């Protein structure tokens, strides 16, 4: 693990009409770190991801990725630089078989460049990637239409779509939501391994028990503001976080 | 107690085995696969040879049908990138006018002007549509609908390119009737098989991805606007060629090249035949254009019958005639008793 900062976020803000979705959030991410972002519903977690990946432009603030200012760049340019993300509402390319879903990112200039133009058929690479996220290679699952996949596989297909870019940073937006216990149990080691291999990861998650097993640091958002940042147990002890999740006591 | 029945559908023959890998083990199976593909191809190749039998009139109908089918294919390619176009006339008119202009001003022969007109027309259309590629759905449709109408008024008002008179007295495509008959047929084959190949290549998967979920494609580090522009260029080639051809076929190009018919008819063919695999729009064109000729016998009532048939088809077979036939071809249906 290096000490290089992968991501430096400096006071980004964004409001939609009169609603402040994200307000002056700053944080940084070291190389190989796994940062969890939690917060109640509507606290601006997904907007923050959209700000980092270019799907939403910030009103103010800066996002520095590996020393490069990527604020307000187009999403495909940011992905090209090595930030891959999953979507909370996983919508695969339903009309294609699962493994063909990965052909699309594999067709990108980034992958072409990284593989130096000399690689086997994209189909084979796609099957390898699916195996990496727990699709049984010799079964028919990788060849199933994406529309017929069980939800857990759809989520892991999203993860594979990220990995196909050979990213330096992946941002997982509620990867575990809607997964069964056993699906989560089989996905956890995959993320653990990726992080162990030095991949920097940001995870947005509502399933705190699973997140705390993985994350070395957790950041808490509430009403678009950052209210805590630190090791998981420390953060959960903080009064601000307790208040955000459980509400404040009503004074008589 | 009443006995009730339920319709059961069973896949037929080799379709049962897997979705895309199968071994052929008999003549019957080979024919089962090849015939539906080979018969239309053979029909198109042989039909011009029957000139003596069916008469020149129906041969000319074949040419118009091929032209319409090419525009319908062009529409379907745009649709498979998620761009719903109402302006195939833009492609047709651009190809037609550029070809006519090159022939009229420089006296170049059709052999030069048609390729140049197709390429140049497609390039012009792509550049023209570039600013609107970012908008989606109905908005894109509205813009494409207006563009040809706009260009017609520009030509009318500024009197360029012959103004309302158009450019006439252009060179004839060829004195040889076979050339005139076979060029559209071969262009149609090239387009149909080319497009079907293209959309199933890795490149085509990206195009389909843009239709299904453009955000996911973007997060895959792919510049969707570049791909959309390329798709528009390819579709514009397929749309500009018919224009270029018709200019020399009629030895005239005028404002009708941008007519609304060229926008609406391809769309109708695609919807009637079935969107999404290029064979559908082709079938649609081969039903609608000859049908409209047959209905000429009814005089003024022609449009009434034409519209009635169209409505019945679209309401009855919303998936498209091609997809309906395909399903029937691959499946048995039988009634099963329900307890």
mmCIF file of C-alpha atoms in Angstrom, chain B residues 49-339:
data_model
loop_
_atom_site.group_PDB
_atom_site.id
_atom_site.type_symbol
_atom_site.label_atom_id
_atom_site.label_comp_id
_atom_site.label_asym_id
_atom_site.label_seq_id
_atom_site.Cartn_x
_atom_site.Cartn_y
_atom_site.Cartn_z
ATOM 1 C CA UNK B 49 -34.852 -11.545 -65.042
ATOM 2 C CA UNK B 50 -38.604 -12.045 -65.313
ATOM 3 C CA UNK B 51 -39.014 -8.689 -67.043
ATOM 4 C CA UNK B 52 -40.764 -10.241 -70.012
ATOM 5 C CA UNK B 53 -43.209 -12.020 -67.747
ATOM 6 C CA UNK B 54 -44.192 -9.384 -65.206
ATOM 7 C CA UNK B 55 -43.692 -6.297 -67.339
ATOM 8 C CA UNK B 56 -41.498 -3.248 -66.971
ATOM 9 C CA UNK B 57 -44.007 -1.572 -64.665
ATOM 10 C CA UNK B 58 -43.476 -4.068 -61.854
ATOM 11 C CA UNK B 59 -39.731 -3.999 -62.402
ATOM 12 C CA UNK B 60 -39.878 -0.272 -61.725
ATOM 13 C CA UNK B 61 -41.909 -0.987 -58.629
ATOM 14 C CA UNK B 62 -39.057 -3.261 -57.544
ATOM 15 C CA UNK B 63 -36.620 -0.359 -57.839
ATOM 16 C CA UNK B 64 -38.817 1.936 -55.734
ATOM 17 C CA UNK B 65 -39.287 -0.867 -53.216
ATOM 18 C CA UNK B 66 -35.525 -1.373 -52.873
ATOM 19 C CA UNK B 67 -35.042 2.375 -52.450
ATOM 20 C CA UNK B 68 -37.662 2.486 -49.709
ATOM 21 C CA UNK B 69 -36.194 -0.607 -48.089
ATOM 22 C CA UNK B 70 -32.755 1.031 -47.998
ATOM 23 C CA UNK B 71 -34.233 4.056 -46.239
ATOM 24 C CA UNK B 72 -36.016 1.718 -43.811
ATOM 25 C CA UNK B 73 -32.728 -0.077 -43.063
ATOM 26 C CA UNK B 74 -31.123 3.282 -42.463
ATOM 27 C CA UNK B 75 -33.938 4.076 -40.016
ATOM 28 C CA UNK B 76 -33.502 0.768 -38.226
ATOM 29 C CA UNK B 77 -29.756 1.276 -37.787
ATOM 30 C CA UNK B 78 -30.389 4.622 -36.118
ATOM 31 C CA UNK B 79 -33.064 3.002 -33.966
ATOM 32 C CA UNK B 80 -30.616 0.360 -32.789
ATOM 33 C CA UNK B 81 -28.453 3.145 -31.361
ATOM 34 C CA UNK B 82 -31.523 4.573 -29.665
ATOM 35 C CA UNK B 83 -31.943 7.454 -32.105
ATOM 36 C CA UNK B 84 -35.544 7.627 -33.313
ATOM 37 C CA UNK B 85 -35.462 9.552 -36.542
ATOM 38 C CA UNK B 86 -38.322 11.128 -38.462
ATOM 39 C CA UNK B 87 -36.067 12.574 -41.105
ATOM 40 C CA UNK B 88 -34.764 9.978 -43.515
ATOM 41 C CA UNK B 89 -35.627 12.559 -46.201
ATOM 42 C CA UNK B 90 -32.636 14.554 -44.981
ATOM 43 C CA UNK B 91 -30.280 11.757 -46.039
ATOM 44 C CA UNK B 92 -32.178 11.097 -49.249
ATOM 45 C CA UNK B 93 -32.311 14.757 -50.234
ATOM 46 C CA UNK B 94 -28.676 15.464 -49.367
ATOM 47 C CA UNK B 95 -27.483 12.529 -51.482
ATOM 48 C CA UNK B 96 -29.819 13.430 -54.328
ATOM 49 C CA UNK B 97 -28.956 17.121 -54.478
ATOM 50 C CA UNK B 98 -25.207 16.662 -54.155
ATOM 51 C CA UNK B 99 -25.190 14.063 -56.924
ATOM 52 C CA UNK B 100 -27.350 16.272 -59.131
ATOM 53 C CA UNK B 101 -25.163 19.301 -58.466
ATOM 54 C CA UNK B 102 -21.930 17.440 -59.315
ATOM 55 C CA UNK B 103 -23.420 16.151 -62.546
ATOM 56 C CA UNK B 104 -25.062 19.436 -63.479
ATOM 57 C CA UNK B 105 -22.120 21.756 -62.766
ATOM 58 C CA UNK B 106 -19.100 19.622 -63.613
ATOM 59 C CA UNK B 107 -20.638 17.140 -66.014
ATOM 60 C CA UNK B 108 -19.121 14.198 -64.158
ATOM 61 C CA UNK B 109 -20.561 10.798 -65.083
ATOM 62 C CA UNK B 110 -22.890 8.862 -62.711
ATOM 63 C CA UNK B 111 -20.081 6.438 -61.928
ATOM 64 C CA UNK B 112 -18.317 9.300 -60.131
ATOM 65 C CA UNK B 113 -21.215 11.383 -58.901
ATOM 66 C CA UNK B 114 -23.149 8.578 -57.176
ATOM 67 C CA UNK B 115 -20.289 7.476 -54.894
ATOM 68 C CA UNK B 116 -19.284 11.085 -54.251
ATOM 69 C CA UNK B 117 -22.885 12.124 -53.686
ATOM 70 C CA UNK B 118 -23.426 9.254 -51.244
ATOM 71 C CA UNK B 119 -20.255 9.939 -49.279
ATOM 72 C CA UNK B 120 -20.561 13.705 -49.360
ATOM 73 C CA UNK B 121 -24.265 13.637 -48.574
ATOM 74 C CA UNK B 122 -23.691 11.350 -45.601
ATOM 75 C CA UNK B 123 -20.850 13.530 -44.350
ATOM 76 C CA UNK B 124 -22.995 16.651 -44.689
ATOM 77 C CA UNK B 125 -25.879 15.025 -42.782
ATOM 78 C CA UNK B 126 -23.578 13.821 -40.010
ATOM 79 C CA UNK B 127 -22.068 17.280 -39.533
ATOM 80 C CA UNK B 128 -25.557 18.758 -39.661
ATOM 81 C CA UNK B 129 -26.866 16.366 -36.999
ATOM 82 C CA UNK B 130 -23.766 16.558 -34.789
ATOM 83 C CA UNK B 131 -25.119 19.306 -32.512
ATOM 84 C CA UNK B 132 -28.392 17.433 -31.874
ATOM 85 C CA UNK B 133 -26.900 13.996 -31.138
ATOM 86 C CA UNK B 134 -26.870 14.839 -27.447
ATOM 87 C CA UNK B 135 -30.633 15.045 -27.266
ATOM 88 C CA UNK B 136 -32.678 11.891 -27.039
ATOM 89 C CA UNK B 137 -36.039 10.364 -27.818
ATOM 90 C CA UNK B 138 -38.868 12.557 -29.031
ATOM 91 C CA UNK B 139 -36.663 15.634 -29.098
ATOM 92 C CA UNK B 140 -34.263 14.076 -31.571
ATOM 93 C CA UNK B 141 -37.236 12.923 -33.648
ATOM 94 C CA UNK B 142 -38.681 16.438 -33.820
ATOM 95 C CA UNK B 143 -35.380 17.965 -34.896
ATOM 96 C CA UNK B 144 -34.855 15.395 -37.640
ATOM 97 C CA UNK B 145 -38.427 15.930 -38.823
ATOM 98 C CA UNK B 146 -37.849 19.658 -39.259
ATOM 99 C CA UNK B 147 -34.400 19.606 -40.867
ATOM 100 C CA UNK B 148 -35.446 18.422 -44.369
ATOM 101 C CA UNK B 149 -38.386 20.857 -44.345
ATOM 102 C CA UNK B 150 -35.957 23.613 -43.425
ATOM 103 C CA UNK B 151 -33.529 22.744 -46.213
ATOM 104 C CA UNK B 152 -36.340 22.742 -48.795
ATOM 105 C CA UNK B 153 -37.326 26.256 -47.807
ATOM 106 C CA UNK B 154 -33.695 27.355 -47.964
ATOM 107 C CA UNK B 155 -33.449 26.051 -51.526
ATOM 108 C CA UNK B 156 -36.764 27.685 -52.438
ATOM 109 C CA UNK B 157 -35.916 31.057 -50.946
ATOM 110 C CA UNK B 158 -32.303 31.406 -52.052
ATOM 111 C CA UNK B 159 -32.906 29.828 -55.470
ATOM 112 C CA UNK B 160 -29.677 27.830 -55.174
ATOM 113 C CA UNK B 161 -29.480 24.391 -56.794
ATOM 114 C CA UNK B 162 -32.175 25.306 -59.306
ATOM 115 C CA UNK B 163 -34.599 26.662 -56.740
ATOM 116 C CA UNK B 164 -38.187 25.507 -57.240
ATOM 117 C CA UNK B 165 -37.358 24.237 -60.739
ATOM 118 C CA UNK B 166 -34.755 21.758 -59.574
ATOM 119 C CA UNK B 167 -31.927 20.488 -61.755
ATOM 120 C CA UNK B 168 -33.055 18.668 -64.886
ATOM 121 C CA UNK B 169 -31.403 17.171 -67.950
ATOM 122 C CA UNK B 170 -28.933 15.129 -65.893
ATOM 123 C CA UNK B 171 -27.137 12.148 -67.369
ATOM 124 C CA UNK B 172 -28.969 8.869 -67.454
ATOM 125 C CA UNK B 173 -27.591 6.248 -65.125
ATOM 126 C CA UNK B 174 -27.086 3.736 -67.885
ATOM 127 C CA UNK B 175 -28.682 2.821 -71.177
ATOM 128 C CA UNK B 176 -28.670 -0.721 -69.901
ATOM 129 C CA UNK B 177 -31.875 -1.577 -68.036
ATOM 130 C CA UNK B 178 -30.133 -4.424 -66.160
ATOM 131 C CA UNK B 179 -27.764 -1.984 -64.511
ATOM 132 C CA UNK B 180 -30.696 0.126 -63.350
ATOM 133 C CA UNK B 181 -32.467 -2.945 -61.998
ATOM 134 C CA UNK B 182 -29.601 -4.686 -60.277
ATOM 135 C CA UNK B 183 -27.835 -1.750 -58.607
ATOM 136 C CA UNK B 184 -30.629 -1.178 -56.061
ATOM 137 C CA UNK B 185 -30.960 -4.909 -55.436
ATOM 138 C CA UNK B 186 -27.246 -5.339 -54.801
ATOM 139 C CA UNK B 187 -27.098 -2.206 -52.660
ATOM 140 C CA UNK B 188 -29.941 -3.633 -50.608
ATOM 141 C CA UNK B 189 -28.069 -6.910 -50.064
ATOM 142 C CA UNK B 190 -24.912 -5.066 -49.124
ATOM 143 C CA UNK B 191 -26.787 -2.949 -46.609
ATOM 144 C CA UNK B 192 -28.863 -5.757 -45.130
ATOM 145 C CA UNK B 193 -26.033 -8.220 -44.626
ATOM 146 C CA UNK B 194 -23.540 -5.484 -43.770
ATOM 147 C CA UNK B 195 -25.787 -4.050 -41.077
ATOM 148 C CA UNK B 196 -26.641 -7.455 -39.645
ATOM 149 C CA UNK B 197 -22.952 -8.250 -39.401
ATOM 150 C CA UNK B 198 -22.096 -4.846 -37.972
ATOM 151 C CA UNK B 199 -24.677 -4.966 -35.189
ATOM 152 C CA UNK B 200 -23.472 -8.372 -33.992
ATOM 153 C CA UNK B 201 -19.802 -7.408 -33.926
ATOM 154 C CA UNK B 202 -18.258 -6.020 -30.741
ATOM 155 C CA UNK B 203 -18.667 -2.583 -32.296
ATOM 156 C CA UNK B 204 -22.374 -3.228 -32.747
ATOM 157 C CA UNK B 205 -22.718 -4.343 -29.138
ATOM 158 C CA UNK B 206 -21.519 -0.917 -28.075
ATOM 159 C CA UNK B 207 -24.174 0.642 -30.302
ATOM 160 C CA UNK B 208 -26.869 -1.567 -28.761
ATOM 161 C CA UNK B 209 -25.548 -0.721 -25.309
ATOM 162 C CA UNK B 210 -26.033 2.973 -26.033
ATOM 163 C CA UNK B 211 -29.660 2.242 -26.889
ATOM 164 C CA UNK B 212 -30.287 0.201 -23.738
ATOM 165 C CA UNK B 213 -28.424 2.242 -21.142
ATOM 166 C CA UNK B 214 -26.208 5.065 -22.299
ATOM 167 C CA UNK B 215 -25.067 5.953 -18.775
ATOM 168 C CA UNK B 216 -23.599 2.494 -18.259
ATOM 169 C CA UNK B 217 -21.794 2.750 -21.602
ATOM 170 C CA UNK B 218 -20.372 6.111 -20.591
ATOM 171 C CA UNK B 219 -19.158 4.708 -17.282
ATOM 172 C CA UNK B 220 -17.403 2.070 -19.390
ATOM 173 C CA UNK B 221 -15.021 4.781 -20.637
ATOM 174 C CA UNK B 222 -16.691 5.013 -24.010
ATOM 175 C CA UNK B 223 -17.413 8.292 -25.746
ATOM 176 C CA UNK B 224 -21.017 7.699 -26.744
ATOM 177 C CA UNK B 225 -21.218 10.817 -28.877
ATOM 178 C CA UNK B 226 -18.438 9.547 -31.101
ATOM 179 C CA UNK B 227 -20.207 6.240 -31.587
ATOM 180 C CA UNK B 228 -23.534 7.934 -32.223
ATOM 181 C CA UNK B 229 -21.912 10.144 -34.861
ATOM 182 C CA UNK B 230 -20.367 7.119 -36.566
ATOM 183 C CA UNK B 231 -23.708 5.313 -36.553
ATOM 184 C CA UNK B 232 -25.395 8.372 -38.045
ATOM 185 C CA UNK B 233 -22.752 8.450 -40.767
ATOM 186 C CA UNK B 234 -23.298 4.782 -41.653
ATOM 187 C CA UNK B 235 -27.072 5.211 -41.610
ATOM 188 C CA UNK B 236 -26.715 8.355 -43.707
ATOM 189 C CA UNK B 237 -24.700 6.401 -46.288
ATOM 190 C CA UNK B 238 -27.583 3.949 -46.592
ATOM 191 C CA UNK B 239 -29.996 6.869 -46.872
ATOM 192 C CA UNK B 240 -27.995 9.051 -49.255
ATOM 193 C CA UNK B 241 -27.306 6.291 -51.766
ATOM 194 C CA UNK B 242 -30.984 5.903 -52.744
ATOM 195 C CA UNK B 243 -31.111 9.661 -53.277
ATOM 196 C CA UNK B 244 -27.996 9.613 -55.434
ATOM 197 C CA UNK B 245 -29.371 6.697 -57.436
ATOM 198 C CA UNK B 246 -32.793 8.222 -57.987
ATOM 199 C CA UNK B 247 -31.267 11.474 -59.233
ATOM 200 C CA UNK B 248 -29.684 9.714 -62.174
ATOM 201 C CA UNK B 249 -32.572 7.304 -62.578
ATOM 202 C CA UNK B 250 -35.052 10.170 -63.054
ATOM 203 C CA UNK B 251 -32.369 12.421 -64.605
ATOM 204 C CA UNK B 252 -33.798 15.104 -62.344
ATOM 205 C CA UNK B 253 -33.455 16.356 -58.800
ATOM 206 C CA UNK B 254 -35.821 18.830 -57.187
ATOM 207 C CA UNK B 255 -37.552 19.792 -54.004
ATOM 208 C CA UNK B 256 -39.527 16.523 -53.791
ATOM 209 C CA UNK B 257 -36.213 14.876 -52.759
ATOM 210 C CA UNK B 258 -36.797 16.328 -49.297
ATOM 211 C CA UNK B 259 -40.477 15.318 -49.269
ATOM 212 C CA UNK B 260 -42.089 14.122 -46.080
ATOM 213 C CA UNK B 261 -42.843 10.751 -47.755
ATOM 214 C CA UNK B 262 -39.203 9.771 -47.555
ATOM 215 C CA UNK B 263 -39.294 10.382 -43.818
ATOM 216 C CA UNK B 264 -42.591 8.736 -42.969
ATOM 217 C CA UNK B 265 -42.599 5.732 -45.307
ATOM 218 C CA UNK B 266 -39.355 4.152 -44.000
ATOM 219 C CA UNK B 267 -40.619 4.532 -40.453
ATOM 220 C CA UNK B 268 -43.924 2.901 -41.401
ATOM 221 C CA UNK B 269 -42.101 0.015 -43.096
ATOM 222 C CA UNK B 270 -39.974 -0.545 -40.011
ATOM 223 C CA UNK B 271 -42.899 -0.482 -37.609
ATOM 224 C CA UNK B 272 -45.035 -2.733 -39.802
ATOM 225 C CA UNK B 273 -42.245 -5.219 -40.493
ATOM 226 C CA UNK B 274 -40.734 -5.233 -37.024
ATOM 227 C CA UNK B 275 -37.965 -3.153 -35.529
ATOM 228 C CA UNK B 276 -34.547 -4.366 -34.544
ATOM 229 C CA UNK B 277 -33.068 -6.893 -36.922
ATOM 230 C CA UNK B 278 -33.101 -5.178 -40.336
ATOM 231 C CA UNK B 279 -35.058 -8.026 -41.935
ATOM 232 C CA UNK B 280 -38.275 -6.589 -40.522
ATOM 233 C CA UNK B 281 -38.043 -3.161 -42.170
ATOM 234 C CA UNK B 282 -37.086 -4.878 -45.409
ATOM 235 C CA UNK B 283 -40.185 -7.061 -45.260
ATOM 236 C CA UNK B 284 -42.240 -3.997 -44.397
ATOM 237 C CA UNK B 285 -41.017 -2.199 -47.510
ATOM 238 C CA UNK B 286 -41.727 -5.225 -49.677
ATOM 239 C CA UNK B 287 -45.297 -5.302 -48.376
ATOM 240 C CA UNK B 288 -46.152 -1.605 -48.301
ATOM 241 C CA UNK B 289 -44.760 -0.370 -51.613
ATOM 242 C CA UNK B 290 -46.252 -3.100 -53.858
ATOM 243 C CA UNK B 291 -49.486 -2.867 -51.859
ATOM 244 C CA UNK B 292 -49.766 0.816 -52.591
ATOM 245 C CA UNK B 293 -49.304 0.031 -56.305
ATOM 246 C CA UNK B 294 -51.941 -2.710 -56.295
ATOM 247 C CA UNK B 295 -54.384 -0.373 -54.602
ATOM 248 C CA UNK B 296 -54.089 2.108 -57.472
ATOM 249 C CA UNK B 297 -57.025 0.254 -59.011
ATOM 250 C CA UNK B 298 -59.269 1.764 -56.333
ATOM 251 C CA UNK B 299 -58.580 5.306 -57.485
ATOM 252 C CA UNK B 300 -59.378 7.855 -54.829
ATOM 253 C CA UNK B 301 -60.179 5.227 -52.223
ATOM 254 C CA UNK B 302 -56.586 3.973 -52.414
ATOM 255 C CA UNK B 303 -55.401 5.860 -49.373
ATOM 256 C CA UNK B 304 -58.424 4.674 -47.393
ATOM 257 C CA UNK B 305 -57.673 0.996 -48.036
ATOM 258 C CA UNK B 306 -53.960 1.547 -47.565
ATOM 259 C CA UNK B 307 -54.467 3.177 -44.189
ATOM 260 C CA UNK B 308 -57.037 0.579 -43.122
ATOM 261 C CA UNK B 309 -54.663 -2.300 -43.891
ATOM 262 C CA UNK B 310 -51.866 -0.485 -42.103
ATOM 263 C CA UNK B 311 -53.960 0.088 -38.984
ATOM 264 C CA UNK B 312 -55.162 -3.509 -38.879
ATOM 265 C CA UNK B 313 -51.578 -4.779 -39.178
ATOM 266 C CA UNK B 314 -50.115 -2.469 -36.569
ATOM 267 C CA UNK B 315 -52.933 -3.121 -34.081
ATOM 268 C CA UNK B 316 -53.065 -6.851 -34.756
ATOM 269 C CA UNK B 317 -49.330 -7.497 -34.832
ATOM 270 C CA UNK B 318 -47.704 -4.820 -32.708
ATOM 271 C CA UNK B 319 -44.447 -6.784 -32.610
ATOM 272 C CA UNK B 320 -44.178 -6.499 -36.398
ATOM 273 C CA UNK B 321 -44.944 -8.953 -39.155
ATOM 274 C CA UNK B 322 -41.419 -10.309 -39.294
ATOM 275 C CA UNK B 323 -41.202 -11.152 -35.615
ATOM 276 C CA UNK B 324 -44.646 -12.770 -35.800
ATOM 277 C CA UNK B 325 -43.632 -14.964 -38.736
ATOM 278 C CA UNK B 326 -40.334 -15.808 -37.090
ATOM 279 C CA UNK B 327 -42.110 -16.968 -33.958
ATOM 280 C CA UNK B 328 -44.578 -19.047 -35.932
ATOM 281 C CA UNK B 329 -41.729 -20.598 -37.883
ATOM 282 C CA UNK B 330 -39.842 -21.645 -34.780
ATOM 283 C CA UNK B 331 -42.719 -22.809 -32.614
ATOM 284 C CA UNK B 332 -45.576 -25.280 -32.566
ATOM 285 C CA UNK B 333 -48.750 -24.289 -30.886
ATOM 286 C CA UNK B 334 -51.176 -26.748 -29.430
ATOM 287 C CA UNK B 335 -54.097 -26.730 -27.068
ATOM 288 C CA UNK B 336 -53.639 -28.425 -23.738
ATOM 289 C CA UNK B 337 -56.413 -29.328 -21.359
ATOM 290 C CA UNK B 338 -56.405 -27.435 -18.110
ATOM 291 C CA UNK B 339 -57.740 -29.369 -15.158
#
